[in-house]
Structures are given as structure tokens and as C-alpha cells.
Amino acid sequence: MAAISNLDVLSLPGRQRLERAMSHAVSAFGAAGDVPHPDIADPRHAEVQPIAATSNNLKHLELLDQLEWSHVSLCAGLIRDVPKHWLSSIAEAKHAVVIAIIKHRMPMATDRTVMLDRLWKLFACIDALLLHKDPRSRGGKRGQGAHTLNATIAERLRCFWAGAWTQLWLDLECTVGRSSPRPLARSQEAEDKRTVKTMQHLLSHNAVSKAAARVSEPMRFARGADVPSRLQEMFPPAPAVIAPQAPHDDIPEELRQELVAHIHNELQSLPTMCGAGANGSFYEHLSLHKQIHDGTACLAEVLADLVTGDAPESAVKALRSGRAHPPLKPGSDVDIRPLVASSAQWRVTMRGWRKMFQEETLTAVGVTQFGVARPGGAVSMRHELEVRIASDPTLALAAIDISNMYGSMDIPHIEQEVQNRVPRMWPLLSRWFRVPRCHVHRDQEGALHQIHAQVGVDQGCPASSGLACIGIAPVHEALGEHGFVSGYQDDTYLLMKQAAIKQTLEEVAPALAPTGCKLNLRKSVVWSPGACDVGVSGIARTPTMPHVLKQPLMRPTDQDISTPVAVSPACVDAIINKRETFLNRIQDLKAAGLSTQHAFCLARTVLSGDSVYLQQCHLLGAAHAAKFDQLSVEGLLAILEIDADENDSLGSSSVRWFIPWSSGGSGFNAVQHGAHANFVSSWFKDLAGIAERMELASPDALLAQALCIKNALQEAVAHLNTIGASLPSSVEQALVESSGSKLASKWRSEVVTRIVRNLESGATNDQVVCMHESGGRGAGSWMNFPKKPCQHMSNQEFRASMRLRMHLNVHRKEHAERLHCKHRASAERGGRICDDNLDVKGHHALLCKLGGHVVRRHNRGRDCLAELIASRVQSTVHVEQHTPEMVADQRHPDIDFVDHQQRHVYIDIEVCTPHARALPGVGALHKSGALIEIAEGVKRRKYAHLTLIPVVCSHLGRFGKGVQTLMRLICRDVDEDQRSISIDECYHSLGCAIQKANVALLEAAGPLL
Ligand SMILES: [Zn+2]
């Protein structure tokens, strides 16, 4: 540094940059791979890629012998998102460990056992060593936080390559020792603000359902000094003697390779924002291996060793052990669920393992198990029970509760069943399944407790539900001899004739005995329409039929076996309450800073999903459905701050809240439009399978027996026909003609078509135009969750854009006040103010040429599009680059670039404002995109000599054909599975740019609502 004599003459930023570069350069000498290589001074945080491939050797591994395996699971918080400019450096370090394991796992390798033990230890704690949060670092406003972080990571990486394991480990232990107790209860306001922050973080990672769960059902965790002991109780000790394990065969190489391939697949599509494992590592840390060529393939090789027994047992134990934050069961303040999150490494391995045996597991658990590998299994199970009860109303129903099924199932029993039922799985189970786990629980004070687990499987491990259900399969078989049994994981239901009640119920406990599980007498009940002898089973009788998976069954009424008992009001109320709670909570969070855009998107997602199960299970009455939809409207009006009166003024076109984006709606799901379709389609899907299991010739024969089901379906089909679906009037015929999936969405779209047609004839011309010009491919994308910074809209931008879309007032006008357009010409053009009358719908403002706002909107669209093209095509994209000839003849295409076939493509953009008076003739009003087509034609003629793609869209969002052509062209080189996502992203960004420009334009003209 001193060698540079004229350092002082540099400007301060230049000098600092040089100083940083110098300090970096000094440390950069040394052996290959010895130093990290990000260019921290680069404002874009690009990494300095090593020119030559580095061969990295790990040094001083013998020091790791001092580190105890039991300490691997004791880490506190880790940095989830690795800073961008450190990705390669850290991935390289992690990859070096993986490569070293691969090298040493060969049978001939010297010191195989000793070296593998050391390397796996390193593998299990490397994320913690490199990425644990330093308690000393505090984020500073001027980037001190980032600076400290950079210095820390650089230092750790140098230690890593120098083999200073002891120092790395001591640093980590200091953090663990210092972990502070969780802060005590804060004010509700502060708590809400924190929730909003978390949700924004989740949404920025695309974890929508997790963000939604924060609002609708926030997880509550058990607290208190007795939690560790209560948790330990959920993991019962092993029986005194476990018979020695049967010897197993060698694992065939092709079986191993199949597993590796499945794990590799999972590594390509890791879930986002999942909790950390006991060793602190997140899935995000595993995805670092993607930075290295072949990195995930090597990682998959190594992870497979955990299953095949090639990894040391201590490694399996450490990685399989989890972090336990026991959540409380919903609606209970005492019952805890023993959820444990094993390490990310273990979970991804088991996800691959589960995928590999998915088909075989389905066969092994039997047709009576609906809870494994069967999408829609919950509804199917209910349907089957309902049909059987309708066919024979004298049957008794028992709901059997097994206490802690996962945790208490006997290991040798599961092994036995796996050997019998899934022999191919056995070699890939036998070598890890008996390794005990040692889970970690961190209490409120920050103290760590160990929870020992020897039997059963862990809730939270991806392999568990399949294994537990394989274990329970013989119980189903034994009970199935006396009646009909069905189960959804640990919920078991028995249907039996009255004469068989005593025998069947007495059979339950003995059937469970070999599995190690116990019958929970407190929660098991039996219901019977007639006499009921429970024998010595101890199972209580209940006067009302027990709920099946939280919902009452549809069954014949006592008076008339052809009329089904209607949906229980309690269930509807429960969901209505949930909606109300959700919508109120959203308002609280909005007050705490949640954006209108996020709130609206979340509401749309949650409100369309919460009642689907109810709709599939029950034929909802019109009153119930209307109540649901009314709540949705009230909720979304509150989010957008629109008066109910104002919405009423829309008249028939207020139904647009409930029609899809592509038809010019707002995409909310209406229960009224979907309830019958969901009900009928889910039944039609299941009937054939049920008939087969009941050994009936056809679904017709089944419906003839179950009259009340048939009548319910008849009613639903008739209703579907009145609202636009064209189904045969008899259920049997409808069933034959409507085979195929996606029935519900097909019928829903028929319903929508009819609504749109009604609107066209009943609404005002302006409303009709507004609906048409808001629809079509990509037109609603801007209402989706924002993913990129340019897609975020301020509350005002989002509200005003929604108002424009729904044809509500956009300008605020006091009573009898006259609004004047405030658009002002530029100074060089005289600075005249427009002063024309401003209508509250914004028509004048959108068309007013004064002040250049329309041009600005055009330019924002153009720049956004240019950016989208530039990020997707190889060639340079020119904006407003004109040859002299073009200038001479007044033709200035906006953008030009060279496409993949070396053709020069020109683009000219226009945002048009269609309204009733802009469209020639009444016929054009009922034709979507009429004005867009005219504008496209004009452009094509004007630029007839160029290969021009006209990009025309309406200010409400409809895109012309030219835009669709262009999107396909520029996304041509994107991977096939990513292409439609990439195209959607284009529509999304472009739509947001136009909407934001609309709002800027309106705001300049007059006060916004
Ligand atoms: Zn004006």
C-alpha cells in the first residue's frame, strides 16, 4: 500500500476501492483453493471465478478426532441465504468435503474407517462452521454489518482451507454458549410488525402457503419447564430385548444407482423456507452445490451412503436426529405433536427414498389405507364410507384412535412388514433403521435438552408416514375380516354389522398388540343405529355419528333413506369463522405494514382453498354458498378500501370479482360457482373404484343401492345444468359421458361463460368494454404475487389499478365539486394547464395528451419490454436506434434486436385506451380486443417494409396477438419446463409497468381515491 505514493490524489471512494482491492490482493497469494475469491468491492457483487480448476486438499483432518459427534447437533442460528458473492467460494469448500468422502469410501482406501469418520463429521457440521451467525456482528446503516459479515466469512474460509478446524469449532461453540434466550412477550403491535416482516421474507422466497399459514393458522409452540420431559414421554424407551437384526444381502449396484438418481432429482427441486435441522443447516445450503459442475450429482452419491450403510453409524445418528419445537395441536393448550426436523441432508435423502418406493408403498399399505401416496385420499375415504352406510343403514361405525402411532411403533415389527410386503425396500432400510436418534430441544431460556428416541419413526421425517402405514397394514387386514375398515394414516374407521360389533371391537387391542401401538380409549368411540354391545373392548358408545376426518358423514335420514342428511351447520360455521378470523387478521397485519398487493394476493389464495374439502364432501345449500361468497367480497373490499355502497353501484358487473383473470375478472373463487361442480366431480372420480371394491358390476348398481347419494348427485347435476353445464339429466348417463379428469374446472368454465354472457346483455357499455379489455392471456398477471422488485406496487398503485379494472371511480370528488384536469404542458410549449372537465372514471385523464403522460407510459412499457428481451436473447437489444432513412420517413420503431435465426426483429409499442365511444359500432363492444386489433393493423401497414411485431395492449391489461408472438419468440431458448414460467414473468412485469404508469398519469390529472 505504501508503494503507491500518490494515493492521496485519488478521490475518497476511489481510494477506498483501491485499498480494498489491495488488501484482497495481498491475501490472494498461496496455494490453489486456499482463499475465497469474491470481489466484494464490485457493486454487483460478482464473484471472481478462478481461471484454472483448483484441486483442493483438506488439511489436518486428524484434528477433527477431538470433535465429538454428540456436539454436531448443537448449533444455533445459521445464515439462511448465503450472500451472493460468496456462493461459489462456500460451495467449493463444501464440495471439497463431498469429493474427499467419495475418494475415501472405496473399499481399498487407506484408513477408510478413520478417515470416513472424520470426513462425515465435517460434512455434518460444515454449514454450521462456515455460516453460523456471529453474535458480535450487528447490522449497521452504512453497511458495517455487511462488511463484518464479509470479513468473518473470509476469515472462516481461510481457516477452512488451512485446516484450522479447532479454531472454527471454538468459534462455533462460543456462539452456541452465547445463544440468548428468546425475548419475552412483546406488545401485539410489535408482534404484528414482526409477523409482517417474516411474511414478506417468505413471500419473497415464493413460499406462499407458509406465508398464508402465518395468517390463518399460526403455529403455537408448547412452552414451559415441563416441555422436555413431556416430549421425552412421546418417545417411549425400547422394549428390554430387541432380537438381533436378521442379516441382509448386499445392496445391488442398480438399486443404489436408482436411489442416487432419486436423491439427485430431489436436490434439483428443493423446497424453500423450511425449518433448520438439528445441525442448523437449511435446504438453501444444499442448493449451494448447484454452483459446482456435477456438484449435486456428487452430493447425491454421498447422501445415498447414509441409507446403504456405507456411512459411519455416528453420521446416520447425527444427521437423522432432529430439532424438536413441539407445536401444540390445534384447539388445545396441552396436547403437543412430537414434530422433529432432522437435518436437511437427511430429509432430502429420505425424500428421494420415498419417491423411489412410492408405487410399492401404495400396494403395500393396501386399498384400505387412504393416507399414503393417494391424492384426494381423504375425500375418497369419506365417499366409500358414505356409500356403504347408504347401502346398509343398519351398519355401526367406530372411530379408532391410536395413541402416538408414529412414535410408539415397534421397529422389528415394521422391519418384518417391510420384508414381507416390500422386499425391494428392505436392503435400503435395514442399515439405518435401527440407529437410535438423539433429538435436541432448545427451551425458552436457550438451554439444550436431549430427547432420546429408540423406537418408532419421527414425525417430520419424509419416510415416516409410509413406514408407519406399512406397519399398520396387518391391523387393517385383521379387522377387515369382521367388517369394513379404512384408515387415513393414524385415523382408523370400522363399519360393521350390529351382530359383529362386540367381536370386532374386542379384536382391536389384540390386533394392535404386535405393532407396539396402543388403543387410545379416551378418543375412540362407536356409534350404532340399533343395539350395541361393546363387549370388554372398553370403547365408549356415542349417541351421534362420529365425524370422519373432522367432517360429519353424509348419510340417509332416519325417516327417508333416499334423502341425505344435510351438511352440518357446525362445519360451515367453522369455516366461516376461519374466514372471518383470517380477514380480520389480514387487516391487523395491513395496519402493521403488510402491503395491499400482498394482502390481496394472500386473500385470493386462501379464500379459494379453505372450503374446497367441504364442497367435495357435502352438497352445500345456496344459502351457505352465498354466505361464503359474501364474506369474500366483504373481505376483499376491506383490503382494497372500497365502500360496500360503491361496490353495489357496479350492479351486475360486481360479479367480476369472481370470474377468472382471463375472462376479465379478479380471480376470486366463488363457492356458488364451484360447489356443485366440486361435489359432482369428486364423486364421479371415486364411484368406479368403490363399486369394484364392493364387488358390484358397475357404478350404476352402486347408485341403485345408495339412493340418498344418487339423489344428492341428481340434484347437483340438475343444478349444474341450470347454470350452464350441458349434462344428461340422469346421473348414470352423466357419469358415463363425463369420464375424465378436470371435470370441476371444465364445468366451472361453463358457468363462467354463462355469467359473462349475462353481463354482456345486462351491464352498461362501458362496463362491458372494461371487462373485455381486462381479459385474455396474461392480462391478469399483474395481480399475482410480486416476485421481482419491479413487480411491487405501492398501496395506491395497486388500489387505483384495481379500481380501473373493476370500472370503479378513480378520482376523488367532493359533493357537487367540478374536477379540472391538472395535466400541464411543458414550459417550452407554453406551460398551459388542460383544465378540462375530469370524469371520476379517469377517461379524460387516460386520453389527455397534454403534459406528455401518455408518452411516458409508452416509454415505461418500452423500457420494461427492452429489459425483458435483453435478459432472454443473446443479441444486443437497441432502444430507439434509428437509421437516417427511418428518421426521414417518420417511422421510428421502438426496439430492435436480432433473434435466434439471425433475423432483425423490430418492435413498436402502443398502449390504447378502449372505451365505449372509442369503438366503432355496437358489434365491436362485444368483441374483445377490437381496438387492439385495429392498432396492430395500422402498425403492420405503417412498417410494412420491416419485420415488425406490433406490441399493443389496452391500459386495462389485455395484450394483442403481437405480444403473444413476441413472448414465445424471446422465451424460445428457455428450458421447456421453465418456458411458461418465463413467459408469465414477462406478462407480469410488463403488466405492472403499464398499471404503475396508468396510476402516475391519473395522479397527475387529479386527486386519487
Ligand atoms: Zn386533460
PDB file of C-alpha atoms in Angstrom, residues 143-283:
ATOM      1  CA  GLY A 143     -23.104  -1.384   5.506  1.00  0.00           C
ATOM      2  CA  GLN A 144     -20.880  -2.102   8.521  1.00  0.00           C
ATOM      3  CA  GLY A 145     -22.954  -5.269   9.011  1.00  0.00           C
ATOM      4  CA  ALA A 146     -22.197  -6.463   5.505  1.00  0.00           C
ATOM      5  CA  HIS A 147     -18.561  -5.531   5.958  1.00  0.00           C
ATOM      6  CA  THR A 148     -18.266  -7.505   9.186  1.00  0.00           C
ATOM      7  CA  LEU A 149     -20.023 -10.429   7.547  1.00  0.00           C
ATOM      8  CA  ASN A 150     -17.619 -10.385   4.623  1.00  0.00           C
ATOM      9  CA  ALA A 151     -14.634 -10.229   6.917  1.00  0.00           C
ATOM     10  CA  THR A 152     -16.000 -13.073   9.030  1.00  0.00           C
ATOM     11  CA  ILE A 153     -16.721 -15.386   6.134  1.00  0.00           C
ATOM     12  CA  ALA A 154     -13.359 -14.642   4.512  1.00  0.00           C
ATOM     13  CA  GLU A 155     -11.656 -15.477   7.796  1.00  0.00           C
ATOM     14  CA  ARG A 156     -13.604 -18.707   8.210  1.00  0.00           C
ATOM     15  CA  LEU A 157     -12.835 -19.844   4.695  1.00  0.00           C
ATOM     16  CA  ARG A 158      -9.145 -19.194   5.254  1.00  0.00           C
ATOM     17  CA  CYS A 159      -9.324 -21.308   8.403  1.00  0.00           C
ATOM     18  CA  PHE A 160     -11.160 -23.976   6.436  1.00  0.00           C
ATOM     19  CA  TRP A 161      -8.506 -24.278   3.761  1.00  0.00           C
ATOM     20  CA  ALA A 162      -5.696 -24.013   6.288  1.00  0.00           C
ATOM     21  CA  GLY A 163      -7.214 -26.881   8.249  1.00  0.00           C
ATOM     22  CA  ALA A 164      -7.668 -24.812  11.411  1.00  0.00           C
ATOM     23  CA  TRP A 165     -10.593 -26.950  12.498  1.00  0.00           C
ATOM     24  CA  THR A 166     -10.139 -26.344  16.192  1.00  0.00           C
ATOM     25  CA  GLN A 167     -10.420 -22.606  15.742  1.00  0.00           C
ATOM     26  CA  LEU A 168     -13.537 -22.941  13.586  1.00  0.00           C
ATOM     27  CA  TRP A 169     -15.076 -25.237  16.138  1.00  0.00           C
ATOM     28  CA  LEU A 170     -14.254 -22.998  19.084  1.00  0.00           C
ATOM     29  CA  ASP A 171     -15.830 -20.040  17.283  1.00  0.00           C
ATOM     30  CA  LEU A 172     -18.976 -22.051  16.786  1.00  0.00           C
ATOM     31  CA  GLU A 173     -19.069 -23.193  20.405  1.00  0.00           C
ATOM     32  CA  CYS A 174     -18.816 -19.615  21.563  1.00  0.00           C
ATOM     33  CA  THR A 175     -21.964 -18.858  19.591  1.00  0.00           C
ATOM     34  CA  VAL A 176     -23.795 -21.844  20.999  1.00  0.00           C
ATOM     35  CA  GLY A 177     -22.793 -20.857  24.524  1.00  0.00           C
ATOM     36  CA  ARG A 178     -23.907 -17.308  23.980  1.00  0.00           C
ATOM     37  CA  SER A 179     -27.244 -18.028  22.383  1.00  0.00           C
ATOM     38  CA  SER A 180     -29.574 -15.665  24.106  1.00  0.00           C
ATOM     39  CA  PRO A 181     -32.953 -16.676  25.489  1.00  0.00           C
ATOM     40  CA  ARG A 182     -35.856 -15.829  23.256  1.00  0.00           C
ATOM     41  CA  PRO A 183     -37.288 -12.429  24.051  1.00  0.00           C
ATOM     42  CA  LEU A 184     -40.378 -12.442  26.200  1.00  0.00           C
ATOM     43  CA  ALA A 185     -43.825 -11.364  25.111  1.00  0.00           C
ATOM     44  CA  ARG A 186     -43.892  -8.095  23.210  1.00  0.00           C
ATOM     45  CA  SER A 187     -46.787  -5.787  22.532  1.00  0.00           C
ATOM     46  CA  GLN A 188     -49.294  -7.041  19.991  1.00  0.00           C
ATOM     47  CA  GLU A 189     -48.310  -4.221  17.676  1.00  0.00           C
ATOM     48  CA  ALA A 190     -44.637  -5.142  17.735  1.00  0.00           C
ATOM     49  CA  GLU A 191     -45.572  -8.775  17.281  1.00  0.00           C
ATOM     50  CA  ASP A 192     -47.653  -7.921  14.193  1.00  0.00           C
ATOM     51  CA  LYS A 193     -44.824  -5.905  12.691  1.00  0.00           C
ATOM     52  CA  ARG A 194     -42.539  -8.869  13.167  1.00  0.00           C
ATOM     53  CA  THR A 195     -45.068 -11.189  11.547  1.00  0.00           C
ATOM     54  CA  VAL A 196     -45.319  -8.871   8.543  1.00  0.00           C
ATOM     55  CA  LYS A 197     -41.523  -8.939   8.165  1.00  0.00           C
ATOM     56  CA  THR A 198     -41.487 -12.728   8.310  1.00  0.00           C
ATOM     57  CA  MET A 199     -44.291 -12.943   5.779  1.00  0.00           C
ATOM     58  CA  GLN A 200     -42.544 -10.603   3.376  1.00  0.00           C
ATOM     59  CA  HIS A 201     -39.458 -12.759   3.694  1.00  0.00           C
ATOM     60  CA  LEU A 202     -41.485 -15.895   2.992  1.00  0.00           C
ATOM     61  CA  LEU A 203     -43.258 -14.322   0.030  1.00  0.00           C
ATOM     62  CA  SER A 204     -40.002 -13.090  -1.451  1.00  0.00           C
ATOM     63  CA  HIS A 205     -38.929 -16.744  -1.445  1.00  0.00           C
ATOM     64  CA  ASN A 206     -42.150 -17.820  -3.116  1.00  0.00           C
ATOM     65  CA  ALA A 207     -43.307 -19.705  -0.005  1.00  0.00           C
ATOM     66  CA  VAL A 208     -46.938 -18.624  -0.375  1.00  0.00           C
ATOM     67  CA  SER A 209     -48.608 -21.367   1.623  1.00  0.00           C
ATOM     68  CA  LYS A 210     -46.244 -20.831   4.543  1.00  0.00           C
ATOM     69  CA  ALA A 211     -46.984 -17.109   4.498  1.00  0.00           C
ATOM     70  CA  ALA A 212     -50.717 -17.820   4.342  1.00  0.00           C
ATOM     71  CA  ALA A 213     -50.422 -20.185   7.313  1.00  0.00           C
ATOM     72  CA  ARG A 214     -48.915 -17.332   9.314  1.00  0.00           C
ATOM     73  CA  VAL A 215     -52.204 -15.514   8.948  1.00  0.00           C
ATOM     74  CA  SER A 216     -54.798 -18.275   9.110  1.00  0.00           C
ATOM     75  CA  GLU A 217     -53.281 -20.822  11.462  1.00  0.00           C
ATOM     76  CA  PRO A 218     -50.116 -19.572  13.081  1.00  0.00           C
ATOM     77  CA  MET A 219     -48.312 -22.475  14.752  1.00  0.00           C
ATOM     78  CA  ARG A 220     -48.268 -22.273  18.508  1.00  0.00           C
ATOM     79  CA  PHE A 221     -45.485 -23.995  20.353  1.00  0.00           C
ATOM     80  CA  ALA A 222     -45.575 -25.618  23.745  1.00  0.00           C
ATOM     81  CA  ARG A 223     -43.803 -23.602  26.419  1.00  0.00           C
ATOM     82  CA  GLY A 224     -42.842 -24.235  29.964  1.00  0.00           C
ATOM     83  CA  ALA A 225     -40.312 -26.109  32.034  1.00  0.00           C
ATOM     84  CA  ASP A 226     -42.030 -29.459  31.603  1.00  0.00           C
ATOM     85  CA  VAL A 227     -41.822 -29.467  27.790  1.00  0.00           C
ATOM     86  CA  PRO A 228     -38.610 -31.540  27.601  1.00  0.00           C
ATOM     87  CA  SER A 229     -39.994 -34.256  29.857  1.00  0.00           C
ATOM     88  CA  ARG A 230     -43.344 -34.294  28.080  1.00  0.00           C
ATOM     89  CA  LEU A 231     -41.526 -34.505  24.786  1.00  0.00           C
ATOM     90  CA  GLN A 232     -39.392 -37.393  26.042  1.00  0.00           C
ATOM     91  CA  GLU A 233     -42.603 -39.226  27.001  1.00  0.00           C
ATOM     92  CA  MET A 234     -43.634 -39.175  23.347  1.00  0.00           C
ATOM     93  CA  PHE A 235     -40.522 -41.225  22.570  1.00  0.00           C
ATOM     94  CA  PRO A 236     -41.006 -44.353  24.637  1.00  0.00           C
ATOM     95  CA  PRO A 237     -37.989 -46.466  25.624  1.00  0.00           C
ATOM     96  CA  ALA A 238     -37.275 -49.588  23.627  1.00  0.00           C
ATOM     97  CA  PRO A 239     -38.576 -52.912  24.968  1.00  0.00           C
ATOM     98  CA  ALA A 240     -35.897 -54.627  27.044  1.00  0.00           C
ATOM     99  CA  VAL A 241     -34.837 -57.114  24.409  1.00  0.00           C
ATOM    100  CA  ILE A 242     -34.626 -56.369  20.746  1.00  0.00           C
ATOM    101  CA  ALA A 243     -33.884 -59.526  18.824  1.00  0.00           C
ATOM    102  CA  PRO A 244     -30.687 -59.243  16.810  1.00  0.00           C
ATOM    103  CA  GLN A 245     -31.216 -57.976  13.336  1.00  0.00           C
ATOM    104  CA  ALA A 246     -31.502 -60.514  10.561  1.00  0.00           C
ATOM    105  CA  PRO A 247     -28.501 -60.436   8.246  1.00  0.00           C
ATOM    106  CA  HIS A 248     -29.244 -58.747   4.966  1.00  0.00           C
ATOM    107  CA  ASP A 249     -27.958 -59.173   1.485  1.00  0.00           C
ATOM    108  CA  ASP A 250     -25.514 -56.928  -0.237  1.00  0.00           C
ATOM    109  CA  ILE A 251     -27.118 -53.981  -1.932  1.00  0.00           C
ATOM    110  CA  PRO A 252     -27.231 -54.488  -5.701  1.00  0.00           C
ATOM    111  CA  GLU A 253     -25.492 -51.683  -7.539  1.00  0.00           C
ATOM    112  CA  GLU A 254     -28.521 -50.864  -9.708  1.00  0.00           C
ATOM    113  CA  LEU A 255     -30.667 -50.395  -6.587  1.00  0.00           C
ATOM    114  CA  ARG A 256     -28.107 -47.982  -5.240  1.00  0.00           C
ATOM    115  CA  GLN A 257     -27.915 -46.092  -8.524  1.00  0.00           C
ATOM    116  CA  GLU A 258     -31.688 -45.784  -8.628  1.00  0.00           C
ATOM    117  CA  LEU A 259     -31.640 -44.236  -5.178  1.00  0.00           C
ATOM    118  CA  VAL A 260     -28.850 -41.851  -6.156  1.00  0.00           C
ATOM    119  CA  ALA A 261     -30.894 -40.739  -9.158  1.00  0.00           C
ATOM    120  CA  HIS A 262     -33.941 -40.072  -6.980  1.00  0.00           C
ATOM    121  CA  ILE A 263     -31.926 -38.093  -4.436  1.00  0.00           C
ATOM    122  CA  HIS A 264     -30.336 -36.153  -7.275  1.00  0.00           C
ATOM    123  CA  ASN A 265     -33.796 -35.303  -8.579  1.00  0.00           C
ATOM    124  CA  GLU A 266     -34.864 -34.012  -5.189  1.00  0.00           C
ATOM    125  CA  LEU A 267     -31.728 -31.891  -4.967  1.00  0.00           C
ATOM    126  CA  GLN A 268     -32.804 -30.147  -8.174  1.00  0.00           C
ATOM    127  CA  SER A 269     -36.156 -29.071  -6.730  1.00  0.00           C
ATOM    128  CA  LEU A 270     -35.621 -28.350  -3.068  1.00  0.00           C
ATOM    129  CA  PRO A 271     -38.449 -26.842  -1.047  1.00  0.00           C
ATOM    130  CA  THR A 272     -37.932 -23.257   0.060  1.00  0.00           C
ATOM    131  CA  MET A 273     -38.040 -21.726   3.505  1.00  0.00           C
ATOM    132  CA  CYS A 274     -38.259 -24.940   5.517  1.00  0.00           C
ATOM    133  CA  GLY A 275     -37.057 -25.051   9.087  1.00  0.00           C
ATOM    134  CA  ALA A 276     -33.490 -25.895  10.011  1.00  0.00           C
ATOM    135  CA  GLY A 277     -32.390 -29.323  11.158  1.00  0.00           C
ATOM    136  CA  ALA A 278     -30.570 -30.078  14.391  1.00  0.00           C
ATOM    137  CA  ASN A 279     -27.227 -29.198  12.831  1.00  0.00           C
ATOM    138  CA  GLY A 280     -28.695 -25.896  11.742  1.00  0.00           C
ATOM    139  CA  SER A 281     -28.468 -26.472   8.024  1.00  0.00           C
ATOM    140  CA  PHE A 282     -31.218 -25.420   5.632  1.00  0.00           C
ATOM    141  CA  TYR A 283     -32.177 -26.734   2.208  1.00  0.00           C
TER     142      TYR A 283
END
